[in-house]
Short mmCIF file of N, CA and C in Angstrom, two decimals:
data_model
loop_
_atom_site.label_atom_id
_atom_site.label_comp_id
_atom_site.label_asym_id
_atom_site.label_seq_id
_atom_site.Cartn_x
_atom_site.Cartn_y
_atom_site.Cartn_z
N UNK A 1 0.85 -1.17 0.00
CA UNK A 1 0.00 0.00 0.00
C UNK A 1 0.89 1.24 0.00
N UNK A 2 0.45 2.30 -0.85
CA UNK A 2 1.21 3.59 -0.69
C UNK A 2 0.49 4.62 -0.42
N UNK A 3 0.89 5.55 0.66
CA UNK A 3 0.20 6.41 0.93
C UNK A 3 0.93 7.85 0.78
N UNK A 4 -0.23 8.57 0.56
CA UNK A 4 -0.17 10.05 0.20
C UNK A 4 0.43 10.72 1.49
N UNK A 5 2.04 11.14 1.00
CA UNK A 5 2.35 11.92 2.47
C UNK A 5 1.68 13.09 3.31
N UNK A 6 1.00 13.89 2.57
CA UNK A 6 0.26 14.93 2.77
C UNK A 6 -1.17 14.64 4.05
N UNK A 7 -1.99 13.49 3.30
CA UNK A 7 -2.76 13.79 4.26
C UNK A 7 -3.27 12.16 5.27
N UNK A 8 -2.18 11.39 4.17
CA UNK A 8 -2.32 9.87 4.64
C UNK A 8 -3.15 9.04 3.85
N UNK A 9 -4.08 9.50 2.87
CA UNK A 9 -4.61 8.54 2.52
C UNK A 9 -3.50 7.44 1.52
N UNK A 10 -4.45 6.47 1.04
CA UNK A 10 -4.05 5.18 0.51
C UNK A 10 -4.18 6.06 -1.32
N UNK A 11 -3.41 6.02 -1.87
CA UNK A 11 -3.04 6.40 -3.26
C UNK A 11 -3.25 4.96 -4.02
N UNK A 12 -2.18 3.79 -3.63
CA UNK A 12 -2.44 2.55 -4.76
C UNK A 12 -1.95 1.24 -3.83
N UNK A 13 -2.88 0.15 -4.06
CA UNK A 13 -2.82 -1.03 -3.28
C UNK A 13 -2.22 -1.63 -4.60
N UNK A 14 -1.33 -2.65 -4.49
CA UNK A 14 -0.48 -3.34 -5.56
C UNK A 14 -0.35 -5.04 -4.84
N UNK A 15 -0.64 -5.65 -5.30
CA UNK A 15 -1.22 -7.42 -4.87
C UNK A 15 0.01 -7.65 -6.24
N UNK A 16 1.10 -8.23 -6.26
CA UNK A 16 1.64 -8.94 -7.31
C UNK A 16 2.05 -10.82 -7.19
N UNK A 17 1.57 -11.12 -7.79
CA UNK A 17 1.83 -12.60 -8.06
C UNK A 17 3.70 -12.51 -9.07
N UNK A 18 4.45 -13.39 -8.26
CA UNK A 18 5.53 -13.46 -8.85
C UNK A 18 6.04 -14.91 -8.95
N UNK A 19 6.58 -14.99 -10.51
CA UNK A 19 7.22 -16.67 -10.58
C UNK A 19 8.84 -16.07 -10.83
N UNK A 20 9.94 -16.67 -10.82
CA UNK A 20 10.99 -15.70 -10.74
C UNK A 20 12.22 -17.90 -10.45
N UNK A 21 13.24 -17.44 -11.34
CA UNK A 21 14.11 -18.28 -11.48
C UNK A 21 15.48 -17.80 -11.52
N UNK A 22 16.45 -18.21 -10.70
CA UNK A 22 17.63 -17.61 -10.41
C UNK A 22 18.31 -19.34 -10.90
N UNK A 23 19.56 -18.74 -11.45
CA UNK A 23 21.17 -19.55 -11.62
C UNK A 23 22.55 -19.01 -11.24
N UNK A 24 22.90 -19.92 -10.38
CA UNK A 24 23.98 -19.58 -9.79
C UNK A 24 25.18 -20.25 -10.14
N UNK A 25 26.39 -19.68 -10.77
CA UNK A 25 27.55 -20.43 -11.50
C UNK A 25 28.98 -20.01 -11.18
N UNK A 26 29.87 -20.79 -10.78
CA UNK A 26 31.21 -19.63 -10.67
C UNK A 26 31.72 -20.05 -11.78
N UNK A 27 32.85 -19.33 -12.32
CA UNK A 27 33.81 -19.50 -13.37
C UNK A 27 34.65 -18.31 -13.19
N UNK A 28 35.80 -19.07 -13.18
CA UNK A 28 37.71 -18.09 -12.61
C UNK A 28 37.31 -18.02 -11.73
N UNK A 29 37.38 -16.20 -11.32
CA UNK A 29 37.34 -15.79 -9.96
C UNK A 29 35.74 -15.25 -9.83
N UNK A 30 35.12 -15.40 -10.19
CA UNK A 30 33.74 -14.68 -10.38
C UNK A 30 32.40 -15.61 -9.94
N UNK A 31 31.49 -15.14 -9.49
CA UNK A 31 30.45 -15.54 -9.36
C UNK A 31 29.49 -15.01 -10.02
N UNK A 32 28.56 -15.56 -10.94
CA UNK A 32 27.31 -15.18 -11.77
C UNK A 32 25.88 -15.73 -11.29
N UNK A 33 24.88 -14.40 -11.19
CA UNK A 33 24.19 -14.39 -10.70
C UNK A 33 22.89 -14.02 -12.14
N UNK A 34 22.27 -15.79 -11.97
CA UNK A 34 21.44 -15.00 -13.20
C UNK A 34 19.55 -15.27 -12.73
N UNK A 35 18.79 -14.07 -13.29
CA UNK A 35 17.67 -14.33 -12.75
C UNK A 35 16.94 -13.91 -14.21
N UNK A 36 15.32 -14.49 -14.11
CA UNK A 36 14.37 -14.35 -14.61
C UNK A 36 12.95 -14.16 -13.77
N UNK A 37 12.04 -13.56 -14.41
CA UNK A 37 11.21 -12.96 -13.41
C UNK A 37 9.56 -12.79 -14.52
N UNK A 38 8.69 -13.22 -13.89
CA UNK A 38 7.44 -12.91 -14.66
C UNK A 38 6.47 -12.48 -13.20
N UNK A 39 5.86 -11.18 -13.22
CA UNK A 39 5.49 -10.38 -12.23
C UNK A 39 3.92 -10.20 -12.83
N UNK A 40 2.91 -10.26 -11.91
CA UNK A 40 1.29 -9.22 -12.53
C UNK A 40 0.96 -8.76 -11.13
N UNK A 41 0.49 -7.74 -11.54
CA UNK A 41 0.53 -6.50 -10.33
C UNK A 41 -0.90 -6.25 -11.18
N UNK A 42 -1.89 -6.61 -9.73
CA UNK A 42 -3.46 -6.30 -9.72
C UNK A 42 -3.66 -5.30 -8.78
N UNK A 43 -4.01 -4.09 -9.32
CA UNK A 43 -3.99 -3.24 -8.46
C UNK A 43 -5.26 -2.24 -7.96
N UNK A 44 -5.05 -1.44 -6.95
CA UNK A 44 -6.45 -0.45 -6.98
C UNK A 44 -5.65 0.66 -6.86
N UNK A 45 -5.91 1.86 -7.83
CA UNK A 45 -5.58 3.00 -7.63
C UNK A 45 -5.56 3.39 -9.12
N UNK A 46 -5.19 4.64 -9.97
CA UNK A 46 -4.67 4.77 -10.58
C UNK A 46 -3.12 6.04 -10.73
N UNK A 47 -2.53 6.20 -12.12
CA UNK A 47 -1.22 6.83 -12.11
C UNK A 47 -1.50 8.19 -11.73
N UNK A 48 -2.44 8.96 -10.95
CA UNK A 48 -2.33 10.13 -10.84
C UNK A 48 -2.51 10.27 -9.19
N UNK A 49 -2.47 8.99 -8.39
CA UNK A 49 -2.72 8.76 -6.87
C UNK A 49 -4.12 8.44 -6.29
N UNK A 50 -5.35 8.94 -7.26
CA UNK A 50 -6.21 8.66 -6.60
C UNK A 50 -6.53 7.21 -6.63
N UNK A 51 -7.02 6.90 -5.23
CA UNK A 51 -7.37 5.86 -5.01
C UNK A 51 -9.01 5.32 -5.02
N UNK A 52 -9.60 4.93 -6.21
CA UNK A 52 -11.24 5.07 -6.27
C UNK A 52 -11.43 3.36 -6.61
N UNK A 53 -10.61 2.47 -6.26
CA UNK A 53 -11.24 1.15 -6.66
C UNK A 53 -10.56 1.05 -8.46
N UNK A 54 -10.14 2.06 -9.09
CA UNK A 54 -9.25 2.26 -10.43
C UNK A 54 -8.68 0.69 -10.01
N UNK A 55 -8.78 0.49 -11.44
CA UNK A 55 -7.55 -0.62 -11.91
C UNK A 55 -6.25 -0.62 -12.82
N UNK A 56 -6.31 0.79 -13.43
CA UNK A 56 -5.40 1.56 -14.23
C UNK A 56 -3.90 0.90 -14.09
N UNK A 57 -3.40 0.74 -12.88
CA UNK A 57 -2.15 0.52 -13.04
C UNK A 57 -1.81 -0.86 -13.10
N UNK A 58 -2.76 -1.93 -13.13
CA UNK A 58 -2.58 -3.31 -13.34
C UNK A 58 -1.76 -3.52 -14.71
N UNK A 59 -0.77 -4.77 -14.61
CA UNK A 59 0.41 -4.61 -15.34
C UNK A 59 1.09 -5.58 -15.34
N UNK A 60 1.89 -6.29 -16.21
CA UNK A 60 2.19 -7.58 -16.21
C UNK A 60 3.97 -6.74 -16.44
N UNK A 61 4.77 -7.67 -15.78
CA UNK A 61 5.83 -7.53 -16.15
C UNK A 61 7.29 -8.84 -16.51
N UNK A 62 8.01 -8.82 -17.50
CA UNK A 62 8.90 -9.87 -17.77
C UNK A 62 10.15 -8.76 -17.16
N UNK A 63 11.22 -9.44 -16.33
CA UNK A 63 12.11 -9.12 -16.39
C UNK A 63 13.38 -10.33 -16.56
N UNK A 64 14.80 -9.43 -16.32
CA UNK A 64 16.42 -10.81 -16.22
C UNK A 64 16.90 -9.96 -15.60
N UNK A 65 17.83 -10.21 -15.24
CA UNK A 65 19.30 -9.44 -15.15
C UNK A 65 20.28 -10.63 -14.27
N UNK A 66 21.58 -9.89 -14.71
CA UNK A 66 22.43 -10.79 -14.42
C UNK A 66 23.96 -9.94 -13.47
N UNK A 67 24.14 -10.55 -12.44
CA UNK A 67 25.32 -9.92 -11.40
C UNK A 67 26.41 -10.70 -11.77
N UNK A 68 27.53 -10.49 -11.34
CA UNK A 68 28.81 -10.58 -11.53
C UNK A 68 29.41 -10.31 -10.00
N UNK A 69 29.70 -11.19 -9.41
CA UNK A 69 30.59 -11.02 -7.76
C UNK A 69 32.59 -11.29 -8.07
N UNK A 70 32.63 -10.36 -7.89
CA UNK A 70 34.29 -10.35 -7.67
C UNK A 70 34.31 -9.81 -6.66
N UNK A 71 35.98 -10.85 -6.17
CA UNK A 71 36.26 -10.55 -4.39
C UNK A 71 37.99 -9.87 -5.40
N UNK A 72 37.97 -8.63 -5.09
CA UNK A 72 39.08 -7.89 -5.13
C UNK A 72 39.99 -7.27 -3.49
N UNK A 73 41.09 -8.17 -3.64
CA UNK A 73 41.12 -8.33 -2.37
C UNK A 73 40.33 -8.51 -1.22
N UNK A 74 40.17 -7.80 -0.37
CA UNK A 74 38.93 -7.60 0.88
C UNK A 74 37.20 -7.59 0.80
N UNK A 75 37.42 -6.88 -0.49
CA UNK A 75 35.97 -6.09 -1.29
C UNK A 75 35.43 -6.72 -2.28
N UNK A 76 34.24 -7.58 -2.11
CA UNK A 76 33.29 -8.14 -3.16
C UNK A 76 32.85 -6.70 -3.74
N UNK A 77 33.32 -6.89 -5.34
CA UNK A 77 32.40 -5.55 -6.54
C UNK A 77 31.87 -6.49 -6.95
N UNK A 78 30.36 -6.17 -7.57
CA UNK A 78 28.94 -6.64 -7.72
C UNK A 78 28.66 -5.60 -8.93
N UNK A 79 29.04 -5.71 -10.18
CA UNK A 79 28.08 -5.20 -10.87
C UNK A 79 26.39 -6.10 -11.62
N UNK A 80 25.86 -4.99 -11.51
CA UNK A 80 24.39 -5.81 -11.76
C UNK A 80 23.80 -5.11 -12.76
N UNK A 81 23.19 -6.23 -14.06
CA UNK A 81 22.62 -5.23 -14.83
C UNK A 81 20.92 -6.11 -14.96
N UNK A 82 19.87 -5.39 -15.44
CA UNK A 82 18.65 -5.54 -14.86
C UNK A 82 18.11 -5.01 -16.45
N UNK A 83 16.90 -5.60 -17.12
CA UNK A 83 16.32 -5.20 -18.00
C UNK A 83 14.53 -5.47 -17.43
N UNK A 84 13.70 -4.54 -17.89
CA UNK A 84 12.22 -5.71 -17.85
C UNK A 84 11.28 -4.45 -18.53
N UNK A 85 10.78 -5.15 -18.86
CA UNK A 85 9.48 -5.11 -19.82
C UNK A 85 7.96 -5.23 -19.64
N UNK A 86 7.27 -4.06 -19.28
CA UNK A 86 5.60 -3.90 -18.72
C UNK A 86 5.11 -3.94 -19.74
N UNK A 87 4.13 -4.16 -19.51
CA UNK A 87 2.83 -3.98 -20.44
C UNK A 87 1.20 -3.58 -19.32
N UNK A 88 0.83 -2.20 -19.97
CA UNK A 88 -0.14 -2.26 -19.12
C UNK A 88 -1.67 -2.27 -19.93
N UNK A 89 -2.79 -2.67 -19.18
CA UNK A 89 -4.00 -2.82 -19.80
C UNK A 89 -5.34 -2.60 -19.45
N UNK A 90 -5.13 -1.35 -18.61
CA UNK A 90 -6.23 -0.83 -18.62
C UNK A 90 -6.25 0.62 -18.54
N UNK A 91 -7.36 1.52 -18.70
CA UNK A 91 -7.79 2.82 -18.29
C UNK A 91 -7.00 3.79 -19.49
N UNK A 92 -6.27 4.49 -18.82
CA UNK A 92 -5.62 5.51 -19.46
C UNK A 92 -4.32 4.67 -20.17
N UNK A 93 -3.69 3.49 -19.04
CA UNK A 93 -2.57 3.41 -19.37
C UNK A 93 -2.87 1.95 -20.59
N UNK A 94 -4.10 2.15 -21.10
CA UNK A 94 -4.25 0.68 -22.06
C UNK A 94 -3.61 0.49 -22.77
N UNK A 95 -2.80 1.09 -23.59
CA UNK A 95 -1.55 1.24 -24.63
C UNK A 95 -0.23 1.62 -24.07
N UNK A 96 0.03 1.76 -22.90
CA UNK A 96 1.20 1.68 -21.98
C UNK A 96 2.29 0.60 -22.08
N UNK A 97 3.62 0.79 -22.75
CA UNK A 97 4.49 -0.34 -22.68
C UNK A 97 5.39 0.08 -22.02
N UNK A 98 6.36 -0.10 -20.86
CA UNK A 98 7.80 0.52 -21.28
C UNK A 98 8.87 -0.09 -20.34
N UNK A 99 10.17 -0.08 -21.31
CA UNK A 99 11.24 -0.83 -21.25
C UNK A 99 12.05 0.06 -19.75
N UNK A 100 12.37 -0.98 -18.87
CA UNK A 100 13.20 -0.06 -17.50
C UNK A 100 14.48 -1.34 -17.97
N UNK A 101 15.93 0.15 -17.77
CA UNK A 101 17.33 -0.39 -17.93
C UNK A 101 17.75 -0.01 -16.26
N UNK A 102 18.21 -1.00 -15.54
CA UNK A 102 19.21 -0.96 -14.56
C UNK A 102 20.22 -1.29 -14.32
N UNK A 103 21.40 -0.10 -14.08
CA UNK A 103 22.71 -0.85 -13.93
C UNK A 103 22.83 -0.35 -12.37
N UNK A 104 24.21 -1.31 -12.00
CA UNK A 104 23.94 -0.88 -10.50
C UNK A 104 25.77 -1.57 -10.33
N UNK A 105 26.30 -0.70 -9.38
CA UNK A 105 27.02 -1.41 -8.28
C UNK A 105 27.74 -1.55 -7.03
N UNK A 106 27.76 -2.66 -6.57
CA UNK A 106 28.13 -2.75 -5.20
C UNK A 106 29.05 -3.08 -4.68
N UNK A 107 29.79 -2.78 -3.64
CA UNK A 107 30.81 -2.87 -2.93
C UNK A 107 30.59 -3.24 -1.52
N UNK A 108 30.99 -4.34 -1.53
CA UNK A 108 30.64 -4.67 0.55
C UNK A 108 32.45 -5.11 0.57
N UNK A 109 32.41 -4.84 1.93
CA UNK A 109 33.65 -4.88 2.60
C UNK A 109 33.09 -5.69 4.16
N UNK A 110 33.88 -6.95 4.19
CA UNK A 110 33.24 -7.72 5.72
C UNK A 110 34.30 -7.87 6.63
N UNK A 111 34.09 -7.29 7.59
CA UNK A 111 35.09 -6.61 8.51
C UNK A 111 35.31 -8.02 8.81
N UNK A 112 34.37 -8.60 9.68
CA UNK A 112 34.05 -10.01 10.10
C UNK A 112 32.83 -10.71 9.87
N UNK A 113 32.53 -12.08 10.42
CA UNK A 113 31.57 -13.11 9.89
C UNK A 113 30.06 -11.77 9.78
N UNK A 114 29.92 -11.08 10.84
CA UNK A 114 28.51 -10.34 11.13
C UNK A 114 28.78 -9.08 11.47
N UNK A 115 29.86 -8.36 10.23
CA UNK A 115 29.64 -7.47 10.28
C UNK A 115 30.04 -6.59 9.37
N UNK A 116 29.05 -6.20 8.10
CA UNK A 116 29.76 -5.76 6.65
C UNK A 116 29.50 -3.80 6.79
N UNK A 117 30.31 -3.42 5.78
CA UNK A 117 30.06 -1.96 5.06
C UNK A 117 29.79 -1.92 3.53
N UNK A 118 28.81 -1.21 3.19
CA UNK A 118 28.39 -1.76 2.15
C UNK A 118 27.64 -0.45 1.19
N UNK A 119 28.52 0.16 0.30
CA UNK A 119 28.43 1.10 -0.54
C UNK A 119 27.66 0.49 -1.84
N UNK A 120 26.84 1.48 -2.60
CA UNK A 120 26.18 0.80 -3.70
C UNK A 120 25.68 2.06 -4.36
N UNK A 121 25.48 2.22 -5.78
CA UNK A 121 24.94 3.29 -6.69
C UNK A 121 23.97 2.71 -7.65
N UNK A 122 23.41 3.42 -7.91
CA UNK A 122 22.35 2.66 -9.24
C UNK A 122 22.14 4.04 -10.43
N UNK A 123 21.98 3.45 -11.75
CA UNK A 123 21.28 4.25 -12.69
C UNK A 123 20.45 3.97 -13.61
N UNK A 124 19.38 4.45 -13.42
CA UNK A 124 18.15 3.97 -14.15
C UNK A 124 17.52 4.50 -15.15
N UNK A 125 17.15 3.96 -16.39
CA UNK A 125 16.27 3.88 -17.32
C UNK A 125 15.21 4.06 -17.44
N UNK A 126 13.63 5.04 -17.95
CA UNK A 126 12.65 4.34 -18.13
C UNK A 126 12.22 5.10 -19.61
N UNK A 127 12.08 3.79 -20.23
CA UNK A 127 11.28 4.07 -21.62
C UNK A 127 10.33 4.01 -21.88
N UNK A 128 9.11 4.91 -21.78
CA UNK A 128 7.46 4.61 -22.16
C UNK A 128 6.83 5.16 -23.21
N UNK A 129 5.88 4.49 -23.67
CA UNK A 129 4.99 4.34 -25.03
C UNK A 129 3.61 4.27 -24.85
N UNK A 130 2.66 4.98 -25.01
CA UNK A 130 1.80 4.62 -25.36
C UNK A 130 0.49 5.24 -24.40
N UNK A 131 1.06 6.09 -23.29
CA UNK A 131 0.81 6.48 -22.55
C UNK A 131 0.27 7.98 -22.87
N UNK A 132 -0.90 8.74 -21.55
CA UNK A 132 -1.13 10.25 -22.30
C UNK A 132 0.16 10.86 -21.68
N UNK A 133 0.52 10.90 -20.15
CA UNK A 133 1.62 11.27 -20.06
C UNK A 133 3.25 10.77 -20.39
N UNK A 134 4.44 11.81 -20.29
CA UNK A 134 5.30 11.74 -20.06
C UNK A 134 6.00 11.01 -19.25
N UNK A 135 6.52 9.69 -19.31
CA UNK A 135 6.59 8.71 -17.78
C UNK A 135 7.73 8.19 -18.09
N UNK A 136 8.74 8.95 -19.06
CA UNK A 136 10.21 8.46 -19.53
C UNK A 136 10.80 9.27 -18.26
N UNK A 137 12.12 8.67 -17.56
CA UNK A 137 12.78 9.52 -16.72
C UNK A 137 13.97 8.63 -16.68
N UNK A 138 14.88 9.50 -15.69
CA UNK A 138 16.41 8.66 -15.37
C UNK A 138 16.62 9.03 -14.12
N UNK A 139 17.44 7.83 -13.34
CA UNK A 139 17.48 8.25 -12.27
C UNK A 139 18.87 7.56 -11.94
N UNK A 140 19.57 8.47 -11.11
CA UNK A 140 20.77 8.52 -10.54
C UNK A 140 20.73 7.81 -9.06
N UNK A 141 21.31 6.83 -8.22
CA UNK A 141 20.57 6.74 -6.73
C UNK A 141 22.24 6.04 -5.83
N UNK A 142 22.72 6.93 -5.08
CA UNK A 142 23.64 6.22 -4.10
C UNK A 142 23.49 6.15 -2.68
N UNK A 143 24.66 5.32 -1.78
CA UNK A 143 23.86 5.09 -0.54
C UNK A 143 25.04 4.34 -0.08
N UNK A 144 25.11 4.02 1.01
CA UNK A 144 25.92 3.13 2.09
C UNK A 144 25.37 2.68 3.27
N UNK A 145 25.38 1.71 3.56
CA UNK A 145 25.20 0.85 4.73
C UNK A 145 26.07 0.01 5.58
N UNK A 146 25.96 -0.08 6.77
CA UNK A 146 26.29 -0.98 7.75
C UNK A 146 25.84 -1.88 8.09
N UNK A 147 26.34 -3.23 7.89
CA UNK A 147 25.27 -4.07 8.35
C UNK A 147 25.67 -5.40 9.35
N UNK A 148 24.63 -5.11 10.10
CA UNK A 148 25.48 -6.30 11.17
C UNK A 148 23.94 -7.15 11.71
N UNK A 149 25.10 -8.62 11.64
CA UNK A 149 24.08 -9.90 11.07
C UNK A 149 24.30 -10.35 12.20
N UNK A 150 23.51 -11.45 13.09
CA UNK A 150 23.52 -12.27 13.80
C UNK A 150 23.02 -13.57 13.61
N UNK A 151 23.49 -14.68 13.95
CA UNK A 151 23.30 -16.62 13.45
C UNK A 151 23.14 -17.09 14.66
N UNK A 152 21.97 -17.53 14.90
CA UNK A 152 21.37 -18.81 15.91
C UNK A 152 21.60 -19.96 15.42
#
């Protein structure tokens, strides 16, 4: 559920059914990380926030992408690249297609067993068609974390 910061209400409820297949392979020094993904997102709301029982943003999606783990010295780099493909079919957005590109990467550093630092950037893609609005954008996104794990 997402809600409208302003006054709290509920903008769009999103229910997605996901089937999704990962392969995991090393070769040299590398680890490959490969996934597939088929997503439908039944939703109530539509793309402008209101929330009236709309089904507008219901939407099927195919995605892949595939990571790459190298341990360079101390520091696993993780580049990740991400493609997927909507299709939407109803309301406004009935002729709605569009292609999202993600590249991304990460850097963790593990001090010890439970306890990592963990830098990461992303840049994103979105290509849309078919739509009344404008819903192409790019987005830049970085960040760091600490993370500390505990094992029973």
């Amino acid at each position: 559920m997402t809600k409208m910061t302003i006054d709290e209400t509920e903008a769009l409820r999103d229910i997605t059914y996901t089937l999704k297949a990962l392969k995991s392979f090393a070769l040299d020094d590398n680890q490959f990380v490969f996934d597939a993904s088929f997503n439908i997102h039944s939703t109530d709301g539509d793309s402008q926030g209101n929330y009236k029982g709309s089904d507008e943003m219901d939407r099927f999606d195919i995605a892949s992408s595939l990571k790459i783990i190298r341990k360079l010295g101390p520091i696993d780099v993780s580049p990740k690249y991400t493609l997927q493909y909507s299709d939407y079919s109803n309301g406004a957005n009935s002729d709605r297609s569009q292609f999202l590109h993600n590249l991304s990467l990460n850097f963790n550093y593990q001090m010890t067993d439970s306890f990592h630092i963990e830098m990461n950037t992303a840049y994103t893609i979105n290509d849309s068609s078919g739509s009344d609005n404008d819903d192409d954008y790019e987005m830049f996104d970085a960040g760091a974390a600490i993370k500390l794990s505990a094992r029973f």
